[in-house]
XYZ file of C-alpha atoms in Angstrom:
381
model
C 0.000 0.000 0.000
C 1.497 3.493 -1.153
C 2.329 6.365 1.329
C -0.400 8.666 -0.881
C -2.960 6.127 -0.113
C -2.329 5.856 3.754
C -2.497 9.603 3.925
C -5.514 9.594 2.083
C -6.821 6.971 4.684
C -5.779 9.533 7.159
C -7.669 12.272 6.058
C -11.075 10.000 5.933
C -10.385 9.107 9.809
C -10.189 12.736 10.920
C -13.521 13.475 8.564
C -15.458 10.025 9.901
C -14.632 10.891 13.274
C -16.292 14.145 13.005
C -19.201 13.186 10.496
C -19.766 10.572 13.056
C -20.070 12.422 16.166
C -21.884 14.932 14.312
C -24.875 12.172 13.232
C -24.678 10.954 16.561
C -25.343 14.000 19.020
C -27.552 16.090 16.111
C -30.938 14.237 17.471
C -29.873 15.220 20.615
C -28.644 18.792 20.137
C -32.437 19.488 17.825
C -34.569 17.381 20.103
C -33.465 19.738 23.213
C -34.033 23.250 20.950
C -37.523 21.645 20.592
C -37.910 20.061 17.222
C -39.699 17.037 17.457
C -38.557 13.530 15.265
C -40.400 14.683 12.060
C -38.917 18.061 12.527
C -35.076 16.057 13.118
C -35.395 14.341 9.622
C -36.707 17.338 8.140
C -33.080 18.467 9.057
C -31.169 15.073 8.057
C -33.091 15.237 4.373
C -31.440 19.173 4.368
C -28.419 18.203 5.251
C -28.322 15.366 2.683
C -29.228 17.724 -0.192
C -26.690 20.341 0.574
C -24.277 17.320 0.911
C -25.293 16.362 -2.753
C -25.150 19.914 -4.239
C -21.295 19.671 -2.516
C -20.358 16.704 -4.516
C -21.926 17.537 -7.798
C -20.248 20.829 -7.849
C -16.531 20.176 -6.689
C -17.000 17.330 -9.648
C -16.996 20.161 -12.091
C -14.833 22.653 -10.000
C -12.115 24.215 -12.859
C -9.182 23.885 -10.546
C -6.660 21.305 -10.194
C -7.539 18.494 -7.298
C -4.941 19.893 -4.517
C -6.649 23.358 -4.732
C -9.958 21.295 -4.780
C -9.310 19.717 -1.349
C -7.839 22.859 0.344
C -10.935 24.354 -0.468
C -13.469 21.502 0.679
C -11.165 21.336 4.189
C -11.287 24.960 4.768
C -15.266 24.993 4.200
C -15.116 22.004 6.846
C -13.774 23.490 9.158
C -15.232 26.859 9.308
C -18.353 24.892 9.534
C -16.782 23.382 12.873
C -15.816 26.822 13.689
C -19.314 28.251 13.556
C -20.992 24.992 15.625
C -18.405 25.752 18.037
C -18.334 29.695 18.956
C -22.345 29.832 18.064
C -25.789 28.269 19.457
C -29.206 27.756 18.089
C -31.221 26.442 15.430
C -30.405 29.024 12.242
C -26.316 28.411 12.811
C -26.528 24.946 13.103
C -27.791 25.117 9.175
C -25.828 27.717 8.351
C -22.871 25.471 9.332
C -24.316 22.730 7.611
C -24.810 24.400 4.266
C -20.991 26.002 4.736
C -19.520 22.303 5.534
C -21.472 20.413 2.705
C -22.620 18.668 5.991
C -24.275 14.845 5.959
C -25.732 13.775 8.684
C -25.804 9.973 7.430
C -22.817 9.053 9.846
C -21.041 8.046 6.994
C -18.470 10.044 4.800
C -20.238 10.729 1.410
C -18.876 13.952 0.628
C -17.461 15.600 -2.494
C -13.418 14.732 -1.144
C -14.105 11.074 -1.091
C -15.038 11.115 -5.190
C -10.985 12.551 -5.238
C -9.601 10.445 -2.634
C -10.910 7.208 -3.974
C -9.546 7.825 -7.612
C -5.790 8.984 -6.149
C -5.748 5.385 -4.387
C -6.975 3.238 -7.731
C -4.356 5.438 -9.270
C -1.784 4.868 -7.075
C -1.964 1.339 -6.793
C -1.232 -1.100 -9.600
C -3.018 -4.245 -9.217
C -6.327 -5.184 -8.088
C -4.861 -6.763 -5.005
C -3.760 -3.455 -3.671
C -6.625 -1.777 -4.815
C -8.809 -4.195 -2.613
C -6.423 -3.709 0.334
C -5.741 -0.180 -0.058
C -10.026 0.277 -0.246
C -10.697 -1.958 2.512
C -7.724 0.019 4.840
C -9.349 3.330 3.499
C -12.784 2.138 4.747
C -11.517 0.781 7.674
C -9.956 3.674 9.097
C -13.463 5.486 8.698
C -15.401 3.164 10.843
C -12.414 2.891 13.524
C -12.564 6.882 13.320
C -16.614 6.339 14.325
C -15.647 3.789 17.268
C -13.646 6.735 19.095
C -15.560 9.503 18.250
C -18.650 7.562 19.786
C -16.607 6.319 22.892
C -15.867 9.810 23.503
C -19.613 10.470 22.974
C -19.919 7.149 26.074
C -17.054 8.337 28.178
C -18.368 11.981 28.190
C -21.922 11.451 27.911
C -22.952 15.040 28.607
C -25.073 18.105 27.092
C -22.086 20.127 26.842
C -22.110 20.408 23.133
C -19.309 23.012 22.723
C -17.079 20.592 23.844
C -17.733 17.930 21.054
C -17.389 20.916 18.509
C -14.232 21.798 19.779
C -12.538 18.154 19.295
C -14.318 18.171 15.591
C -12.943 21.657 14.643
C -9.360 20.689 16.068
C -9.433 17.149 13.597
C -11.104 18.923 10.827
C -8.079 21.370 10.931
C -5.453 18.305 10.544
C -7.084 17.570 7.131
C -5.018 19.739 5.530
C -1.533 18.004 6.385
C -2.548 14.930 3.839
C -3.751 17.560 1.056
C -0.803 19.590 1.250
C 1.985 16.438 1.735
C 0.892 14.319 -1.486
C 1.193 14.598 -4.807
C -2.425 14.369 -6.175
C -2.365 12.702 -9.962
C -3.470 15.780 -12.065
C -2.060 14.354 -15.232
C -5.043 12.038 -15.890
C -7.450 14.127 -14.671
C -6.844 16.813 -16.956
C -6.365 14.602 -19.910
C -9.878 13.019 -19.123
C -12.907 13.230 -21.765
C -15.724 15.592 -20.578
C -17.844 12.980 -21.393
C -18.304 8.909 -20.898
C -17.867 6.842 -24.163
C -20.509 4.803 -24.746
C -19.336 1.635 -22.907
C -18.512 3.148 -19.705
C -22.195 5.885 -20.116
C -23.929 2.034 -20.348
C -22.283 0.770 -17.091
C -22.812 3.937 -15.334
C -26.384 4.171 -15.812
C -26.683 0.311 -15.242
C -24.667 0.947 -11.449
C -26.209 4.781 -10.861
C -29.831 3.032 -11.219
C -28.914 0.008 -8.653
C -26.917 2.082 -6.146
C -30.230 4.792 -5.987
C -32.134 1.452 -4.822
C -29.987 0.632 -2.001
C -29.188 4.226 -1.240
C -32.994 4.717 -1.167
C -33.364 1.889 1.331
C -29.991 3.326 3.544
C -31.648 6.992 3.789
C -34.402 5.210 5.932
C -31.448 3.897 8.580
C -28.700 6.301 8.147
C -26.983 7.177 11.676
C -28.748 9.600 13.157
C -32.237 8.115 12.016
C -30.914 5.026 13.886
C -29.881 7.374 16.866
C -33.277 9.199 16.764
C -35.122 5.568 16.318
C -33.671 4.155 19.779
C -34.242 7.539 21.457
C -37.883 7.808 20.434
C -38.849 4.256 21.088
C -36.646 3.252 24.404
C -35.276 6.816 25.332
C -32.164 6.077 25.579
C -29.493 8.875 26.378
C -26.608 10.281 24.461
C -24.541 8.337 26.608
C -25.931 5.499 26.019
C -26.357 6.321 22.025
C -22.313 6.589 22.403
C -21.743 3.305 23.697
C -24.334 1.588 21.064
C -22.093 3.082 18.370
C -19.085 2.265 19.904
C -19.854 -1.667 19.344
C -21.596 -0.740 16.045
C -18.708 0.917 14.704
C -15.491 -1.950 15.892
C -17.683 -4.053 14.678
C -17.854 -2.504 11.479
C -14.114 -1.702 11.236
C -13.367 -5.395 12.077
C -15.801 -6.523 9.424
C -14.188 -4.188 6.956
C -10.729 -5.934 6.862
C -12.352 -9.254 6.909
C -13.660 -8.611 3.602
C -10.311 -7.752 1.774
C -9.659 -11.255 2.462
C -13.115 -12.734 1.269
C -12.968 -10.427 -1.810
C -9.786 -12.192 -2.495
C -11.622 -15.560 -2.010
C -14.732 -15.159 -3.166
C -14.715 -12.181 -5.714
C -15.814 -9.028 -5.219
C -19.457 -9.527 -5.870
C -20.169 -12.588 -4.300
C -18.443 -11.020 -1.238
C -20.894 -7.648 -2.005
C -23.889 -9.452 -2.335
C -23.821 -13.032 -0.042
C -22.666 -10.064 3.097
C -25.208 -7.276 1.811
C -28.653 -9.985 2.265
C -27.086 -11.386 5.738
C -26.840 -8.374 6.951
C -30.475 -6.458 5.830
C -32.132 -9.875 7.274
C -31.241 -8.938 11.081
C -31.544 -4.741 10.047
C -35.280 -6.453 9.626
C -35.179 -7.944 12.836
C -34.146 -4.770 15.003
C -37.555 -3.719 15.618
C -39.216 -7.697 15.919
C -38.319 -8.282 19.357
C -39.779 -4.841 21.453
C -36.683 -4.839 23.905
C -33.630 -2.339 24.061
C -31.180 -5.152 24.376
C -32.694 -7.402 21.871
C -32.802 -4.709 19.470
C -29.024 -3.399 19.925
C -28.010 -7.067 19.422
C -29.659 -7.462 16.445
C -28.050 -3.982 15.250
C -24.976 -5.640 16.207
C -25.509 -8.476 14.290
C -26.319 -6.593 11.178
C -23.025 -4.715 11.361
C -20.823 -7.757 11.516
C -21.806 -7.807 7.179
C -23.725 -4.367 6.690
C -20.350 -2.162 5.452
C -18.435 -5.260 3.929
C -19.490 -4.554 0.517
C -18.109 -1.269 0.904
C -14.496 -1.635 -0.271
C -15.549 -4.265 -2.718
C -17.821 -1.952 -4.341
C -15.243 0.726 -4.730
C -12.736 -1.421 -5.842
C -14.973 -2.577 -8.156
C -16.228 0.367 -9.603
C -12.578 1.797 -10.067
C -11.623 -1.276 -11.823
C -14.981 -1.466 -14.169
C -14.172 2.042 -15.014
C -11.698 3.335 -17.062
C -8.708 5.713 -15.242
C -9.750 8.694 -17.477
C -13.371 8.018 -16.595
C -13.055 7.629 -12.632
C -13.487 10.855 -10.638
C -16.425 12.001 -12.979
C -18.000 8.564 -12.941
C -17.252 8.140 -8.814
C -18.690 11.806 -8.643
C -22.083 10.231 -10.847
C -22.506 7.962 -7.703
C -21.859 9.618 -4.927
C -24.436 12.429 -6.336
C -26.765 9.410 -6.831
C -26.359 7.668 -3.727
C -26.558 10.942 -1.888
C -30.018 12.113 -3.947
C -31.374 8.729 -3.416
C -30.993 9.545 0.049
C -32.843 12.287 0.463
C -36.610 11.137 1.310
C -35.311 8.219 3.400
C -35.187 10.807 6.476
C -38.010 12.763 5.807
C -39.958 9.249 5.658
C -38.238 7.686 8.494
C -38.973 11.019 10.652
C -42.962 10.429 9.724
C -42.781 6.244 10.460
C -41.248 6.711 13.575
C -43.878 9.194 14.945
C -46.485 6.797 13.721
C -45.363 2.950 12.584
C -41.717 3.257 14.408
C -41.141 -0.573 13.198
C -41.589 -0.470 9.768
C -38.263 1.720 8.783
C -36.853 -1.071 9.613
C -38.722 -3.330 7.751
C -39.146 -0.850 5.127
C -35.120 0.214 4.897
C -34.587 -3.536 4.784
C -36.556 -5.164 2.232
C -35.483 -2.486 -0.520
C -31.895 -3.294 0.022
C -32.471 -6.995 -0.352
C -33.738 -5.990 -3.868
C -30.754 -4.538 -4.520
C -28.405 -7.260 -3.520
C -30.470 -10.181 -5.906
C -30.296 -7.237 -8.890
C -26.670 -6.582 -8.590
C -26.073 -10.438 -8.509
C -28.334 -11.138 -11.413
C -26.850 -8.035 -13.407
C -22.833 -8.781 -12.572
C -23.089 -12.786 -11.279
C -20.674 -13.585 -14.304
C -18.038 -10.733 -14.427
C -14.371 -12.099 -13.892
C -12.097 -10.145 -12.138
């Protein structure tokens, strides 16, 4: 694995930690200005769409990728900068819309489109790719674990404090940007627009990933978080602890499936992991306990993210080099669009069916697991 791409792993720990932390205490921080959980999703659904404008137009940005990413990590951080040395409702968006902001819990912002086409660039075989993805990946779920043990550990209302950590790590994302050389060459030399090939398998993927990004929106992070306060009223301590275990889990699970990719192929591993773990994501809700529910949350976690670095080593192999950050951008646009009712709709079900995003969330991602397998069962590696 190649110095660039550690770095690059680096800077997605110190963004996960604080994209994390940020879904986490968000249901918390509204819920005690007054909103109520349709009102919270309202707010996840915004933050999603400003999120999507983000990546759609760094994609098209006319400056060279370094430039690119000093930009997108100064934006992040005066977004910290305004959560931290301001209160109330109005900021809080403003500081979304200035961060390109998800509140998903996961990292789907407009620097991971760059990042992830600088590592398939940087390493030479597929091998490395799937190593170099799954190390990439990893470091963004073991960047959740501490940033929700701190949440555990701390447990307390005192907001300014978890600002102050996230504007102090969004601040070291500029020591990666600023250390590596970012590959320009092939960027600039790439088409403005897919040949027909590549348009063909990016419409085929774009239409598959809107299904299971559809079916995510519905269970993103702080949906989850907002879920388990609304039904058992649970505490932000107790939110941190629950995504400690969900995120070590995660991070384990993560590494595990460089090796299956290896073993099995990539979408075998994406698919056979992907159904596993949306059949106990149906079962959170089945039980009507706390602890039966967190276990089955557990349970789903042990598979839910291992088709992560699969899929983007897949998708920059598929893809031609020239082809990569605009067709990664196409995605990430898509998943993040796809997104955007999932909250909104999750905010209404858990005010009046609370079970059924679950169920709901679920049973559209299993759809999308027997698709991709049916559309990409025979493609050899």
């Amino acid at each position: 694995m190649k110095l660039q791409s550690v770095l690059l792993s680096f800077s997605k720990f110190v963004r996960s930690f604080v994209l994390t932390m940020i879904a986490v205490i968000t249901p918390f921080y509204l819920s005690g200005l007054g909103l109520s959980a349709l009102g919270i999703g309202a707010v996840i659904v915004l933050a999603v769409v400003i999120s999507t404008v983000f990546v759609y137009t760094f994609a098209y940005l006319k400056v060279n990728l370094r430039n690119r990413m000093l930009l997108l990590a100064s934006l992040f951080t005066a977004s910290m900068a305004i959560l931290l040395f301001s209160s109330g409702f109005y900021l809080f968006i403003v500081a979304l819309i200035i961060g390109g902001i998800t509140l998903s819990g996961r990292d789907m912002t407009a620097n991971e489109t760059i990042e992830k086409f600088s590592i398939s660039t940087y390493e030479p075989s597929q091998r490395s790719k799937n190593y170099a993805f799954s190390v990439y990946n990893f470091s963004s779920y073991g960047a959740g674990s501490l940033a929700s043990l701190i949440l555990f550990i701390y447990g307390s209302g005192n907001f300014q404090f978890y600002f102050l950590i996230d504007l102090v790590l969004a601040a070291l994302q500029f020591i990666p940007y600023l250390a590596i050389k970012f590959p320009e060459k092939i960027e600039r030399e790439s088409p403005k627009k897919f040949d027909e090939p590549t348009l063909k398998t990016v419409r085929k993927l774009s239409y598959l990933f809107a299904m299971d990004a559809f079916g995510g929106g519905l269970v993103v992070t702080s949906v989850i978080a907002l879920w388990f306060k609304a039904v058992y009223n649970i505490s932000l301590s107790q939110a941190g602890l629950m995504f400690v275990i969900i995120n070590v889990v995660t991070a384990v699970s993560i590494i595990i499936a460089s090796m299956l990719a290896d073993r099995l192929g990539l979408i075998r591993t994406m698919v056979y992991s992907h159904i596993v773990s949306n059949f106990f994501l149906i079962m959170v809700p089945v039980f009507h306990t706390l602890l039966l529910s967190q276990i089955m949350l557990y349970l789903r976690q042990t598979t839910s993210q291992m088709d992560v670095p699969g899929r983007d080593s897949f998708i920059n192999t598929i893809i031609p080099p020239e082809h990569r950050i605009r067709s990664n951008s196409n995605f990430l646009v898509v998943r993040n669009g796809s997104q955007v009712p999932g909250p909104g709709i999750a905010g209404l079900l858990i005010e009046t069916a609370a079970s059924s995003v679950f169920f709901l969330g679920g049973g559209i991602k299993i759809l999308y697991d027997i698709l991709l397998f049916v559309s990409y069962r025979n493609y050899k590696e």
